[in-house]
């Protein structure tokens, strides 16, 4: 069975510092990988995805994620955090052969302090 | 509209009541998904439509849950005889086509259901 793990419930960083939100997965084959962000009382917003090709994926709002096949990880990164980046972040995986089988991690709450 | 919309945004029900949650997907999107997000958890898949066809309902937790999309656009998730464990945020998402490598799902703001 496929699964997604976000090992940190909470990540705190200072504004201007780099941030990393971790994600590891267990899926057979080569899945599609996604990051979503959720602001209070809002739906999930798509940030970026990995389909194939370059292991470093660039997305919205200056976020990027690095796919590491050997470590089955897809960590979200940003070189310089903003206070407005504070939100709940979800990693998700989906098998290539099944459009509707999207599995989400439990989420990581990112807090960026000024 | 510009995005996926859901109504109501908040719903409080007494245990045993029936509720109906509505989702308006992005115009032209073929696929529609329902998820349940419990407090402190990630969304969990409930059911999936491609146009009006419900292709997967394996995530529905019990036969009290029923979803429909009769004209291939608006969808309704109905929960009969609500129980306290049904309290959650119900998210709707849509994507452009039924399959394919480039399709990300666009989410609505969710309906927060509280069952007393």
mmCIF file with all atom_site columns, N, CA and C in Angstrom, chain A residues 6 9 32 34 36 38 40-46 48-53 88 90-91 94 96 98-107, chain B residues 9-10 31 33 35 37 40-45 48 55-56 58 89 91 95 97-110 112:
data_model
loop_
_atom_site.group_PDB
_atom_site.id
_atom_site.type_symbol
_atom_site.label_atom_id
_atom_site.label_alt_id
_atom_site.label_comp_id
_atom_site.label_asym_id
_atom_site.label_entity_id
_atom_site.label_seq_id
_atom_site.pdbx_PDB_ins_code
_atom_site.Cartn_x
_atom_site.Cartn_y
_atom_site.Cartn_z
_atom_site.occupancy
_atom_site.B_iso_or_equiv
_atom_site.pdbx_formal_charge
_atom_site.auth_seq_id
_atom_site.auth_comp_id
_atom_site.auth_asym_id
_atom_site.auth_atom_id
_atom_site.pdbx_PDB_model_num
ATOM 1   N N  . UNK A 1 6   ? 5.094   12.793 6.656   1.00 0.00 ? 6   UNK A N  1
ATOM 2   C CA . UNK A 1 6   ? 5.691   14.092 6.924   1.00 0.00 ? 6   UNK A CA 1
ATOM 3   C C  . UNK A 1 6   ? 6.130   14.036 8.382   1.00 0.00 ? 6   UNK A C  1
ATOM 4   N N  . UNK A 1 9   ? 5.575   17.610 12.636  1.00 0.00 ? 9   UNK A N  1
ATOM 5   C CA . UNK A 1 9   ? 4.262   18.255 12.757  1.00 0.00 ? 9   UNK A CA 1
ATOM 6   C C  . UNK A 1 9   ? 4.390   19.759 12.576  1.00 0.00 ? 9   UNK A C  1
ATOM 7   N N  . UNK A 1 32  ? 3.669   10.202 -9.166  1.00 0.00 ? 32  UNK A N  1
ATOM 8   C CA . UNK A 1 32  ? 3.663   11.655 -9.262  1.00 0.00 ? 32  UNK A CA 1
ATOM 9   C C  . UNK A 1 32  ? 3.668   12.192 -7.829  1.00 0.00 ? 32  UNK A C  1
ATOM 10  N N  . UNK A 1 34  ? 3.419   15.728 -5.228  1.00 0.00 ? 34  UNK A N  1
ATOM 11  C CA . UNK A 1 34  ? 2.824   17.055 -5.177  1.00 0.00 ? 34  UNK A CA 1
ATOM 12  C C  . UNK A 1 34  ? 3.069   17.695 -3.815  1.00 0.00 ? 34  UNK A C  1
ATOM 13  N N  . UNK A 1 36  ? 1.036   20.820 -1.611  1.00 0.00 ? 36  UNK A N  1
ATOM 14  C CA . UNK A 1 36  ? -0.066  21.757 -1.501  1.00 0.00 ? 36  UNK A CA 1
ATOM 15  C C  . UNK A 1 36  ? 0.113   22.569 -0.219  1.00 0.00 ? 36  UNK A C  1
ATOM 16  N N  . UNK A 1 38  ? -2.116  25.032 2.644   1.00 0.00 ? 38  UNK A N  1
ATOM 17  C CA . UNK A 1 38  ? -3.467  25.338 3.119   1.00 0.00 ? 38  UNK A CA 1
ATOM 18  C C  . UNK A 1 38  ? -3.394  26.481 4.121   1.00 0.00 ? 38  UNK A C  1
ATOM 19  N N  . UNK A 1 40  ? -5.554  29.233 6.619   1.00 0.00 ? 40  UNK A N  1
ATOM 20  C CA . UNK A 1 40  ? -6.753  29.086 7.457   1.00 0.00 ? 40  UNK A CA 1
ATOM 21  C C  . UNK A 1 40  ? -8.034  29.364 6.686   1.00 0.00 ? 40  UNK A C  1
ATOM 22  N N  . UNK A 1 41  ? -8.986  28.452 6.831   1.00 0.00 ? 41  UNK A N  1
ATOM 23  C CA . UNK A 1 41  ? -10.311 28.590 6.207   1.00 0.00 ? 41  UNK A CA 1
ATOM 24  C C  . UNK A 1 41  ? -10.247 28.656 4.688   1.00 0.00 ? 41  UNK A C  1
ATOM 25  N N  . UNK A 1 42  ? -9.184  28.121 4.142   1.00 0.00 ? 42  UNK A N  1
ATOM 26  C CA . UNK A 1 42  ? -9.059  28.072 2.680   1.00 0.00 ? 42  UNK A CA 1
ATOM 27  C C  . UNK A 1 42  ? -8.811  26.630 2.244   1.00 0.00 ? 42  UNK A C  1
ATOM 28  N N  . UNK A 1 43  ? -9.111  26.361 0.998   1.00 0.00 ? 43  UNK A N  1
ATOM 29  C CA . UNK A 1 43  ? -8.814  25.043 0.454   1.00 0.00 ? 43  UNK A CA 1
ATOM 30  C C  . UNK A 1 43  ? -7.342  24.871 0.183   1.00 0.00 ? 43  UNK A C  1
ATOM 31  N N  . UNK A 1 44  ? -6.967  23.684 -0.207  1.00 0.00 ? 44  UNK A N  1
ATOM 32  C CA . UNK A 1 44  ? -5.572  23.422 -0.542  1.00 0.00 ? 44  UNK A CA 1
ATOM 33  C C  . UNK A 1 44  ? -5.216  24.112 -1.855  1.00 0.00 ? 44  UNK A C  1
ATOM 34  N N  . UNK A 1 45  ? -4.061  24.753 -1.858  1.00 0.00 ? 45  UNK A N  1
ATOM 35  C CA . UNK A 1 45  ? -3.572  25.402 -3.081  1.00 0.00 ? 45  UNK A CA 1
ATOM 36  C C  . UNK A 1 45  ? -2.357  24.640 -3.597  1.00 0.00 ? 45  UNK A C  1
ATOM 37  N N  . UNK A 1 46  ? -2.371  24.360 -4.872  1.00 0.00 ? 46  UNK A N  1
ATOM 38  C CA . UNK A 1 46  ? -1.279  23.642 -5.510  1.00 0.00 ? 46  UNK A CA 1
ATOM 39  C C  . UNK A 1 46  ? -0.019  24.495 -5.522  1.00 0.00 ? 46  UNK A C  1
ATOM 40  N N  . UNK A 1 48  ? 3.456   22.789 -6.367  1.00 0.00 ? 48  UNK A N  1
ATOM 41  C CA . UNK A 1 48  ? 4.335   22.233 -7.394  1.00 0.00 ? 48  UNK A CA 1
ATOM 42  C C  . UNK A 1 48  ? 4.131   20.731 -7.483  1.00 0.00 ? 48  UNK A C  1
ATOM 43  N N  . UNK A 1 49  ? 4.705   20.165 -8.541  1.00 0.00 ? 49  UNK A N  1
ATOM 44  C CA . UNK A 1 49  ? 4.588   18.719 -8.737  1.00 0.00 ? 49  UNK A CA 1
ATOM 45  C C  . UNK A 1 49  ? 5.837   18.195 -9.420  1.00 0.00 ? 49  UNK A C  1
ATOM 46  N N  . UNK A 1 50  ? 6.120   16.940 -9.190  1.00 0.00 ? 50  UNK A N  1
ATOM 47  C CA . UNK A 1 50  ? 7.163   16.226 -9.906  1.00 0.00 ? 50  UNK A CA 1
ATOM 48  C C  . UNK A 1 50  ? 6.506   15.152 -10.756 1.00 0.00 ? 50  UNK A C  1
ATOM 49  N N  . UNK A 1 51  ? 6.813   15.203 -12.053 1.00 0.00 ? 51  UNK A N  1
ATOM 50  C CA . UNK A 1 51  ? 6.293   14.192 -12.967 1.00 0.00 ? 51  UNK A CA 1
ATOM 51  C C  . UNK A 1 51  ? 7.442   13.325 -13.469 1.00 0.00 ? 51  UNK A C  1
ATOM 52  N N  . UNK A 1 52  ? 8.434   13.964 -14.036 1.00 0.00 ? 52  UNK A N  1
ATOM 53  C CA . UNK A 1 52  ? 9.604   13.263 -14.546 1.00 0.00 ? 52  UNK A CA 1
ATOM 54  C C  . UNK A 1 52  ? 10.666  14.304 -14.838 1.00 0.00 ? 52  UNK A C  1
ATOM 55  N N  . UNK A 1 53  ? 11.878  13.849 -15.118 1.00 0.00 ? 53  UNK A N  1
ATOM 56  C CA . UNK A 1 53  ? 12.902  14.785 -15.540 1.00 0.00 ? 53  UNK A CA 1
ATOM 57  C C  . UNK A 1 53  ? 13.739  15.305 -14.396 1.00 0.00 ? 53  UNK A C  1
ATOM 58  N N  . UNK A 1 88  ? -0.156  25.599 6.559   1.00 0.00 ? 88  UNK A N  1
ATOM 59  C CA . UNK A 1 88  ? -0.083  24.138 6.680   1.00 0.00 ? 88  UNK A CA 1
ATOM 60  C C  . UNK A 1 88  ? 0.298   23.574 5.314   1.00 0.00 ? 88  UNK A C  1
ATOM 61  N N  . UNK A 1 90  ? 1.057   20.244 2.807   1.00 0.00 ? 90  UNK A N  1
ATOM 62  C CA . UNK A 1 90  ? 0.768   18.830 2.603   1.00 0.00 ? 90  UNK A CA 1
ATOM 63  C C  . UNK A 1 90  ? 1.536   18.302 1.404   1.00 0.00 ? 90  UNK A C  1
ATOM 64  N N  . UNK A 1 91  ? 2.170   17.178 1.621   1.00 0.00 ? 91  UNK A N  1
ATOM 65  C CA . UNK A 1 91  ? 2.785   16.411 0.547   1.00 0.00 ? 91  UNK A CA 1
ATOM 66  C C  . UNK A 1 91  ? 1.784   15.353 0.084   1.00 0.00 ? 91  UNK A C  1
ATOM 67  N N  . UNK A 1 94  ? 0.680   10.176 -5.967  1.00 0.00 ? 94  UNK A N  1
ATOM 68  C CA . UNK A 1 94  ? -0.342  9.562  -6.798  1.00 0.00 ? 94  UNK A CA 1
ATOM 69  C C  . UNK A 1 94  ? 0.328   8.607  -7.759  1.00 0.00 ? 94  UNK A C  1
ATOM 70  N N  . UNK A 1 96  ? 1.091   6.598  -11.120 1.00 0.00 ? 96  UNK A N  1
ATOM 71  C CA . UNK A 1 96  ? 0.963   7.040  -12.500 1.00 0.00 ? 96  UNK A CA 1
ATOM 72  C C  . UNK A 1 96  ? -0.244  6.417  -13.186 1.00 0.00 ? 96  UNK A C  1
ATOM 73  N N  . UNK A 1 98  ? -3.214  5.604  -11.791 1.00 0.00 ? 98  UNK A N  1
ATOM 74  C CA . UNK A 1 98  ? -4.500  5.765  -11.127 1.00 0.00 ? 98  UNK A CA 1
ATOM 75  C C  . UNK A 1 98  ? -4.707  7.212  -10.723 1.00 0.00 ? 98  UNK A C  1
ATOM 76  N N  . UNK A 1 99  ? -5.490  7.925  -11.520 1.00 0.00 ? 99  UNK A N  1
ATOM 77  C CA . UNK A 1 99  ? -5.672  9.357  -11.306 1.00 0.00 ? 99  UNK A CA 1
ATOM 78  C C  . UNK A 1 99  ? -6.323  9.696  -9.986  1.00 0.00 ? 99  UNK A C  1
ATOM 79  N N  . UNK A 1 100 ? -7.143  8.799  -9.456  1.00 0.00 ? 100 UNK A N  1
ATOM 80  C CA . UNK A 1 100 ? -7.914  9.168  -8.290  1.00 0.00 ? 100 UNK A CA 1
ATOM 81  C C  . UNK A 1 100 ? -7.304  8.694  -6.975  1.00 0.00 ? 100 UNK A C  1
ATOM 82  N N  . UNK A 1 101 ? -6.204  7.993  -7.028  1.00 0.00 ? 101 UNK A N  1
ATOM 83  C CA . UNK A 1 101 ? -5.634  7.449  -5.798  1.00 0.00 ? 101 UNK A CA 1
ATOM 84  C C  . UNK A 1 101 ? -4.573  8.392  -5.235  1.00 0.00 ? 101 UNK A C  1
ATOM 85  N N  . UNK A 1 102 ? -4.969  9.566  -4.836  1.00 0.00 ? 102 UNK A N  1
ATOM 86  C CA . UNK A 1 102 ? -4.074  10.567 -4.277  1.00 0.00 ? 102 UNK A CA 1
ATOM 87  C C  . UNK A 1 102 ? -4.021  10.372 -2.763  1.00 0.00 ? 102 UNK A C  1
ATOM 88  N N  . UNK A 1 103 ? -2.801  10.215 -2.253  1.00 0.00 ? 103 UNK A N  1
ATOM 89  C CA . UNK A 1 103 ? -2.628  10.049 -0.801  1.00 0.00 ? 103 UNK A CA 1
ATOM 90  C C  . UNK A 1 103 ? -1.871  11.249 -0.253  1.00 0.00 ? 103 UNK A C  1
ATOM 91  N N  . UNK A 1 104 ? -2.371  11.782 0.851   1.00 0.00 ? 104 UNK A N  1
ATOM 92  C CA . UNK A 1 104 ? -1.773  12.958 1.463   1.00 0.00 ? 104 UNK A CA 1
ATOM 93  C C  . UNK A 1 104 ? -1.067  12.601 2.758   1.00 0.00 ? 104 UNK A C  1
ATOM 94  N N  . UNK A 1 105 ? -0.019  13.344 3.061   1.00 0.00 ? 105 UNK A N  1
ATOM 95  C CA . UNK A 1 105 ? 0.571   13.269 4.377   1.00 0.00 ? 105 UNK A CA 1
ATOM 96  C C  . UNK A 1 105 ? -0.309  13.977 5.392   1.00 0.00 ? 105 UNK A C  1
ATOM 97  N N  . UNK A 1 106 ? 0.081   13.891 6.648   1.00 0.00 ? 106 UNK A N  1
ATOM 98  C CA . UNK A 1 106 ? -0.720  14.477 7.722   1.00 0.00 ? 106 UNK A CA 1
ATOM 99  C C  . UNK A 1 106 ? -0.553  15.988 7.820   1.00 0.00 ? 106 UNK A C  1
ATOM 100 N N  . UNK A 1 107 ? 0.422   16.522 7.120   1.00 0.00 ? 107 UNK A N  1
ATOM 101 C CA . UNK A 1 107 ? 0.626   17.965 7.110   1.00 0.00 ? 107 UNK A CA 1
ATOM 102 C C  . UNK A 1 107 ? 1.714   18.421 8.071   1.00 0.00 ? 107 UNK A C  1
ATOM 103 N N  . UNK B 2 9   ? -20.257 26.763 3.775   1.00 0.00 ? 9   UNK B N  1
ATOM 104 C CA . UNK B 2 9   ? -18.893 26.721 4.285   1.00 0.00 ? 9   UNK B CA 1
ATOM 105 C C  . UNK B 2 9   ? -18.845 26.061 5.659   1.00 0.00 ? 9   UNK B C  1
ATOM 106 N N  . UNK B 2 10  ? -19.904 26.253 6.414   1.00 0.00 ? 10  UNK B N  1
ATOM 107 C CA . UNK B 2 10  ? -19.998 25.675 7.752   1.00 0.00 ? 10  UNK B CA 1
ATOM 108 C C  . UNK B 2 10  ? -21.389 25.069 7.914   1.00 0.00 ? 10  UNK B C  1
ATOM 109 N N  . UNK B 2 31  ? -13.037 15.747 -14.106 1.00 0.00 ? 31  UNK B N  1
ATOM 110 C CA . UNK B 2 31  ? -12.904 14.920 -12.897 1.00 0.00 ? 31  UNK B CA 1
ATOM 111 C C  . UNK B 2 31  ? -13.278 15.711 -11.655 1.00 0.00 ? 31  UNK B C  1
ATOM 112 N N  . UNK B 2 33  ? -13.514 15.159 -7.279  1.00 0.00 ? 33  UNK B N  1
ATOM 113 C CA . UNK B 2 33  ? -13.118 14.322 -6.149  1.00 0.00 ? 33  UNK B CA 1
ATOM 114 C C  . UNK B 2 33  ? -13.720 14.882 -4.860  1.00 0.00 ? 33  UNK B C  1
ATOM 115 N N  . UNK B 2 35  ? -13.024 14.607 -0.643  1.00 0.00 ? 35  UNK B N  1
ATOM 116 C CA . UNK B 2 35  ? -12.101 14.174 0.399   1.00 0.00 ? 35  UNK B CA 1
ATOM 117 C C  . UNK B 2 35  ? -12.700 14.531 1.765   1.00 0.00 ? 35  UNK B C  1
ATOM 118 N N  . UNK B 2 37  ? -11.316 15.547 5.578   1.00 0.00 ? 37  UNK B N  1
ATOM 119 C CA . UNK B 2 37  ? -10.131 15.952 6.312   1.00 0.00 ? 37  UNK B CA 1
ATOM 120 C C  . UNK B 2 37  ? -10.486 16.100 7.781   1.00 0.00 ? 37  UNK B C  1
ATOM 121 N N  . UNK B 2 40  ? -6.343  17.860 12.171  1.00 0.00 ? 40  UNK B N  1
ATOM 122 C CA . UNK B 2 40  ? -4.953  17.469 12.330  1.00 0.00 ? 40  UNK B CA 1
ATOM 123 C C  . UNK B 2 40  ? -4.468  16.402 11.369  1.00 0.00 ? 40  UNK B C  1
ATOM 124 N N  . UNK B 2 41  ? -5.272  16.120 10.356  1.00 0.00 ? 41  UNK B N  1
ATOM 125 C CA . UNK B 2 41  ? -4.904  15.084 9.386   1.00 0.00 ? 41  UNK B CA 1
ATOM 126 C C  . UNK B 2 41  ? -4.902  15.647 7.969   1.00 0.00 ? 41  UNK B C  1
ATOM 127 N N  . UNK B 2 42  ? -4.314  14.879 7.085   1.00 0.00 ? 42  UNK B N  1
ATOM 128 C CA . UNK B 2 42  ? -4.401  15.243 5.677   1.00 0.00 ? 42  UNK B CA 1
ATOM 129 C C  . UNK B 2 42  ? -5.713  14.758 5.094   1.00 0.00 ? 42  UNK B C  1
ATOM 130 N N  . UNK B 2 43  ? -6.082  15.277 3.934   1.00 0.00 ? 43  UNK B N  1
ATOM 131 C CA . UNK B 2 43  ? -7.322  14.829 3.286   1.00 0.00 ? 43  UNK B CA 1
ATOM 132 C C  . UNK B 2 43  ? -7.268  13.345 2.956   1.00 0.00 ? 43  UNK B C  1
ATOM 133 N N  . UNK B 2 44  ? -8.385  12.691 3.099   1.00 0.00 ? 44  UNK B N  1
ATOM 134 C CA . UNK B 2 44  ? -8.505  11.278 2.723   1.00 0.00 ? 44  UNK B CA 1
ATOM 135 C C  . UNK B 2 44  ? -9.587  11.132 1.664   1.00 0.00 ? 44  UNK B C  1
ATOM 136 N N  . UNK B 2 45  ? -9.257  10.379 0.651   1.00 0.00 ? 45  UNK B N  1
ATOM 137 C CA . UNK B 2 45  ? -10.118 10.190 -0.519  1.00 0.00 ? 45  UNK B CA 1
ATOM 138 C C  . UNK B 2 45  ? -11.432 9.529  -0.134  1.00 0.00 ? 45  UNK B C  1
ATOM 139 N N  . UNK B 2 48  ? -14.790 9.568  -6.452  1.00 0.00 ? 48  UNK B N  1
ATOM 140 C CA . UNK B 2 48  ? -14.278 10.194 -7.671  1.00 0.00 ? 48  UNK B CA 1
ATOM 141 C C  . UNK B 2 48  ? -15.300 10.047 -8.789  1.00 0.00 ? 48  UNK B C  1
ATOM 142 N N  . UNK B 2 55  ? -16.764 6.667  -10.654 1.00 0.00 ? 55  UNK B N  1
ATOM 143 C CA . UNK B 2 55  ? -15.865 5.577  -11.006 1.00 0.00 ? 55  UNK B CA 1
ATOM 144 C C  . UNK B 2 55  ? -15.240 4.902  -9.801  1.00 0.00 ? 55  UNK B C  1
ATOM 145 N N  . UNK B 2 56  ? -15.216 5.594  -8.677  1.00 0.00 ? 56  UNK B N  1
ATOM 146 C CA . UNK B 2 56  ? -14.583 5.006  -7.502  1.00 0.00 ? 56  UNK B CA 1
ATOM 147 C C  . UNK B 2 56  ? -15.273 5.591  -6.278  1.00 0.00 ? 56  UNK B C  1
ATOM 148 N N  . UNK B 2 58  ? -14.655 3.867  -3.254  1.00 0.00 ? 58  UNK B N  1
ATOM 149 C CA . UNK B 2 58  ? -14.059 2.976  -2.265  1.00 0.00 ? 58  UNK B CA 1
ATOM 150 C C  . UNK B 2 58  ? -13.740 3.665  -0.946  1.00 0.00 ? 58  UNK B C  1
ATOM 151 N N  . UNK B 2 89  ? -13.774 18.400 7.882   1.00 0.00 ? 89  UNK B N  1
ATOM 152 C CA . UNK B 2 89  ? -13.888 19.290 6.728   1.00 0.00 ? 89  UNK B CA 1
ATOM 153 C C  . UNK B 2 89  ? -13.991 18.423 5.486   1.00 0.00 ? 89  UNK B C  1
ATOM 154 N N  . UNK B 2 91  ? -13.701 18.325 1.590   1.00 0.00 ? 91  UNK B N  1
ATOM 155 C CA . UNK B 2 91  ? -13.087 19.050 0.489   1.00 0.00 ? 91  UNK B CA 1
ATOM 156 C C  . UNK B 2 91  ? -13.513 18.460 -0.842  1.00 0.00 ? 91  UNK B C  1
ATOM 157 N N  . UNK B 2 95  ? -10.311 18.381 -11.561 1.00 0.00 ? 95  UNK B N  1
ATOM 158 C CA . UNK B 2 95  ? -9.169  18.441 -12.465 1.00 0.00 ? 95  UNK B CA 1
ATOM 159 C C  . UNK B 2 95  ? -9.673  18.377 -13.893 1.00 0.00 ? 95  UNK B C  1
ATOM 160 N N  . UNK B 2 97  ? -8.983  16.789 -16.882 1.00 0.00 ? 97  UNK B N  1
ATOM 161 C CA . UNK B 2 97  ? -9.403  15.600 -17.602 1.00 0.00 ? 97  UNK B CA 1
ATOM 162 C C  . UNK B 2 97  ? -9.282  14.392 -16.704 1.00 0.00 ? 97  UNK B C  1
ATOM 163 N N  . UNK B 2 98  ? -9.796  13.282 -17.157 1.00 0.00 ? 98  UNK B N  1
ATOM 164 C CA . UNK B 2 98  ? -9.892  12.101 -16.312 1.00 0.00 ? 98  UNK B CA 1
ATOM 165 C C  . UNK B 2 98  ? -8.569  11.481 -15.946 1.00 0.00 ? 98  UNK B C  1
ATOM 166 N N  . UNK B 2 99  ? -7.613  11.603 -16.784 1.00 0.00 ? 99  UNK B N  1
ATOM 167 C CA . UNK B 2 99  ? -6.331  10.986 -16.461 1.00 0.00 ? 99  UNK B CA 1
ATOM 168 C C  . UNK B 2 99  ? -5.215  11.831 -17.004 1.00 0.00 ? 99  UNK B C  1
ATOM 169 N N  . UNK B 2 100 ? -4.018  11.337 -16.935 1.00 0.00 ? 100 UNK B N  1
ATOM 170 C CA . UNK B 2 100 ? -2.957  12.106 -17.550 1.00 0.00 ? 100 UNK B CA 1
ATOM 171 C C  . UNK B 2 100 ? -1.950  12.617 -16.557 1.00 0.00 ? 100 UNK B C  1
ATOM 172 N N  . UNK B 2 101 ? -0.785  12.809 -17.043 1.00 0.00 ? 101 UNK B N  1
ATOM 173 C CA . UNK B 2 101 ? 0.339   13.085 -16.176 1.00 0.00 ? 101 UNK B CA 1
ATOM 174 C C  . UNK B 2 101 ? 0.378   14.500 -15.651 1.00 0.00 ? 101 UNK B C  1
ATOM 175 N N  . UNK B 2 102 ? -0.286  15.403 -16.298 1.00 0.00 ? 102 UNK B N  1
ATOM 176 C CA . UNK B 2 102 ? -0.124  16.800 -15.928 1.00 0.00 ? 102 UNK B CA 1
ATOM 177 C C  . UNK B 2 102 ? -1.284  17.357 -15.128 1.00 0.00 ? 102 UNK B C  1
ATOM 178 N N  . UNK B 2 103 ? -2.173  16.498 -14.665 1.00 0.00 ? 103 UNK B N  1
ATOM 179 C CA . UNK B 2 103 ? -3.375  17.025 -14.047 1.00 0.00 ? 103 UNK B CA 1
ATOM 180 C C  . UNK B 2 103 ? -3.266  17.164 -12.544 1.00 0.00 ? 103 UNK B C  1
ATOM 181 N N  . UNK B 2 104 ? -3.110  18.394 -12.085 1.00 0.00 ? 104 UNK B N  1
ATOM 182 C CA . UNK B 2 104 ? -3.220  18.591 -10.660 1.00 0.00 ? 104 UNK B CA 1
ATOM 183 C C  . UNK B 2 104 ? -4.667  18.882 -10.310 1.00 0.00 ? 104 UNK B C  1
ATOM 184 N N  . UNK B 2 105 ? -4.986  18.614 -9.072  1.00 0.00 ? 105 UNK B N  1
ATOM 185 C CA . UNK B 2 105 ? -6.339  18.835 -8.590  1.00 0.00 ? 105 UNK B CA 1
ATOM 186 C C  . UNK B 2 105 ? -6.440  20.229 -7.956  1.00 0.00 ? 105 UNK B C  1
ATOM 187 N N  . UNK B 2 106 ? -7.534  20.901 -8.255  1.00 0.00 ? 106 UNK B N  1
ATOM 188 C CA . UNK B 2 106 ? -7.797  22.222 -7.698  1.00 0.00 ? 106 UNK B CA 1
ATOM 189 C C  . UNK B 2 106 ? -8.880  22.062 -6.628  1.00 0.00 ? 106 UNK B C  1
ATOM 190 N N  . UNK B 2 107 ? -8.587  22.569 -5.449  1.00 0.00 ? 107 UNK B N  1
ATOM 191 C CA . UNK B 2 107 ? -9.458  22.339 -4.307  1.00 0.00 ? 107 UNK B CA 1
ATOM 192 C C  . UNK B 2 107 ? -10.367 23.528 -4.000  1.00 0.00 ? 107 UNK B C  1
ATOM 193 N N  . UNK B 2 108 ? -11.550 23.215 -3.513  1.00 0.00 ? 108 UNK B N  1
ATOM 194 C CA . UNK B 2 108 ? -12.435 24.223 -2.971  1.00 0.00 ? 108 UNK B CA 1
ATOM 195 C C  . UNK B 2 108 ? -12.063 24.535 -1.532  1.00 0.00 ? 108 UNK B C  1
ATOM 196 N N  . UNK B 2 109 ? -12.752 25.509 -0.914  1.00 0.00 ? 109 UNK B N  1
ATOM 197 C CA . UNK B 2 109 ? -12.421 25.925 0.456   1.00 0.00 ? 109 UNK B CA 1
ATOM 198 C C  . UNK B 2 109 ? -12.884 24.941 1.514   1.00 0.00 ? 109 UNK B C  1
ATOM 199 N N  . UNK B 2 110 ? -13.752 24.013 1.122   1.00 0.00 ? 110 UNK B N  1
ATOM 200 C CA . UNK B 2 110 ? -14.206 23.005 2.074   1.00 0.00 ? 110 UNK B CA 1
ATOM 201 C C  . UNK B 2 110 ? -15.473 23.402 2.805   1.00 0.00 ? 110 UNK B C  1
ATOM 202 N N  . UNK B 2 112 ? -16.973 22.766 6.573   1.00 0.00 ? 112 UNK B N  1
ATOM 203 C CA . UNK B 2 112 ? -16.679 22.238 7.916   1.00 0.00 ? 112 UNK B CA 1
ATOM 204 C C  . UNK B 2 112 ? -17.980 21.750 8.536   1.00 0.00 ? 112 UNK B C  1
#
